[in-house]
Each structure stands twice: as C-alpha cells, then as structure tokens.
XYZ file of C-alpha atoms in Angstrom:
142
model
C 50.755 -43.534 40.848
C 53.557 -44.508 38.451
C 57.172 -43.517 38.596
C 56.642 -41.067 35.628
C 54.068 -39.114 37.597
C 55.827 -38.988 40.903
C 57.686 -35.799 41.886
C 61.441 -36.096 42.481
C 63.094 -34.095 45.249
C 66.656 -35.340 44.837
C 68.983 -38.204 45.696
C 69.697 -39.141 49.245
C 73.212 -39.757 48.194
C 73.945 -38.767 44.502
C 77.135 -40.509 44.435
C 75.246 -43.716 44.998
C 71.724 -43.466 43.943
C 69.246 -46.356 44.427
C 67.742 -47.724 41.364
C 64.421 -46.429 42.351
C 65.792 -42.895 42.787
C 67.659 -43.085 39.181
C 64.456 -44.107 37.577
C 62.390 -41.490 39.176
C 64.922 -38.881 38.239
C 65.051 -40.183 34.571
C 61.449 -39.313 34.309
C 61.872 -35.775 35.899
C 65.451 -34.863 34.893
C 64.849 -31.213 35.244
C 64.230 -31.693 38.891
C 68.058 -32.223 39.626
C 70.048 -30.862 36.610
C 72.895 -32.918 35.589
C 75.213 -30.062 36.126
C 74.490 -30.023 39.746
C 75.565 -33.613 40.005
C 78.922 -34.602 41.232
C 81.773 -34.661 38.583
C 81.725 -37.621 36.429
C 78.398 -38.680 37.721
C 77.803 -40.696 34.517
C 81.096 -42.730 35.372
C 79.987 -43.269 38.835
C 76.358 -44.707 38.064
C 77.345 -46.874 35.020
C 78.157 -49.829 37.127
C 76.626 -53.394 37.757
C 74.271 -52.005 40.514
C 72.323 -49.745 38.259
C 72.994 -51.205 34.883
C 69.483 -52.995 34.587
C 67.870 -49.830 35.508
C 69.859 -47.882 32.926
C 69.146 -50.585 30.308
C 65.188 -50.283 31.086
C 65.399 -46.499 30.899
C 67.382 -46.621 27.625
C 64.835 -49.115 26.212
C 62.023 -46.685 26.884
C 61.567 -44.173 23.909
C 59.364 -41.980 26.081
C 61.936 -41.587 28.843
C 63.259 -37.924 28.991
C 66.674 -39.091 30.190
C 66.914 -42.021 27.705
C 70.159 -40.609 25.911
C 71.817 -40.306 29.325
C 71.080 -43.767 30.200
C 72.118 -45.003 26.760
C 75.514 -42.909 27.319
C 76.123 -44.841 30.602
C 75.437 -48.258 28.692
C 78.186 -47.152 26.418
C 80.499 -46.515 29.504
C 79.397 -49.896 30.824
C 80.294 -51.790 27.724
C 83.478 -50.250 27.214
C 84.642 -50.702 30.836
C 83.666 -54.381 30.816
C 85.391 -55.102 27.279
C 88.438 -53.027 28.181
C 88.950 -54.746 31.503
C 88.379 -58.278 29.788
C 85.346 -58.416 31.882
C 86.904 -58.033 35.227
C 85.067 -55.054 35.930
C 81.678 -56.288 34.796
C 80.333 -59.913 34.192
C 80.470 -60.773 30.489
C 77.327 -62.778 31.066
C 75.361 -59.956 31.812
C 76.744 -57.682 29.185
C 75.826 -60.466 26.518
C 72.313 -60.653 27.971
C 71.814 -56.930 27.680
C 73.456 -56.741 24.082
C 71.054 -59.749 22.996
C 67.900 -58.151 24.564
C 68.852 -54.790 22.727
C 69.159 -56.636 19.329
C 65.928 -58.533 19.853
C 63.623 -55.818 21.417
C 65.402 -52.606 20.917
C 64.660 -49.589 18.508
C 67.494 -48.474 16.282
C 69.178 -46.729 19.062
C 69.499 -49.596 21.047
C 70.462 -51.943 18.150
C 73.141 -49.454 17.359
C 74.397 -49.589 20.837
C 74.395 -53.567 20.638
C 76.273 -53.495 17.303
C 78.928 -51.140 18.414
C 79.391 -53.149 21.512
C 79.833 -56.370 19.482
C 82.055 -54.430 17.315
C 84.297 -53.251 20.075
C 84.116 -56.685 21.653
C 85.690 -58.161 18.331
C 88.057 -55.184 18.072
C 88.873 -53.371 21.519
C 91.538 -51.363 19.482
C 88.652 -49.245 18.156
C 88.222 -47.868 21.551
C 87.973 -43.998 21.580
C 87.462 -42.410 25.044
C 85.553 -39.561 23.490
C 83.033 -41.788 21.728
C 82.425 -44.359 24.306
C 82.833 -42.334 27.638
C 82.048 -38.750 26.640
C 78.936 -39.426 24.612
C 80.271 -39.200 21.217
C 78.450 -42.188 19.768
C 75.226 -41.159 21.535
C 75.235 -37.848 19.989
C 76.250 -39.154 16.458
C 74.212 -42.287 16.455
C 76.431 -43.997 14.193
C 77.574 -47.488 13.782
C 81.127 -48.334 13.969
C-alpha cells in the first residue's frame, strides 16, 4: 500500500509532525483540515527537519497539498535568506533550488527563480508574498 492510499487519522503531535505523517496527510489533506491545525502551522513545519519532505510534495503535481508544501518552501527560502543562512543551511537551500530548476515544472521553477532573486536582492522581501502565500496564489515571478 502506498502513502497515497493509506488512511490518515491525525498527527501524534501536530506541532512537530514526522515526515511520514506530513506525507500521509498531504495525500489526504481533508482528513485533518488546515483550519484545525495550531496557529501558524505553516511556519512550524517549514524548517530543516521537514524541508525535504515538503520539497518532494511540492515537486509532485498529483499531491493534493502541493500548494501548501510550495507555500512552506517560500517560507523556508525567505527565512534562510533573511537570516543570512543562520536559520537554514545555505548548501541545502542551493541544492533544492538547483533541483527545482533542473527537474521541476513551472511552479517549482518559479519558486527557484524567485528564491534566486530574493537571494540577490533581499530588500524585495514582502511578508505577505513570502510567508502568507501571496507568491503561491499569484504564481508570478519577481
């Protein structure tokens, strides 16, 4: 049985979900609605521990929670860049951007492009766009 086919019954600890729980939820997002999650859950899960899972989910066009995962990648990128990579390793960030450029579809290439633009021009950071989902909703390039 694949992750996509399994039934999700909730997080053991929603504030600190495991990669497997996040992946299972992402393919069954109606099982635990985002509105029922802790405040700022997107900010809580957008760290190093889950970034590879979020990246895999955002790369999968069939994932029902793909836009949420992409939103979390925008948070991750902005957090790393704005802290001069004290919050997240620069090497991991660059690896994700490179992989999105090479293997991603238009959504992921747009995230990679926007991340590179912010890296070169951090003054373009706007909280609403990077941390509240504006760039995901608009799907635009900076």
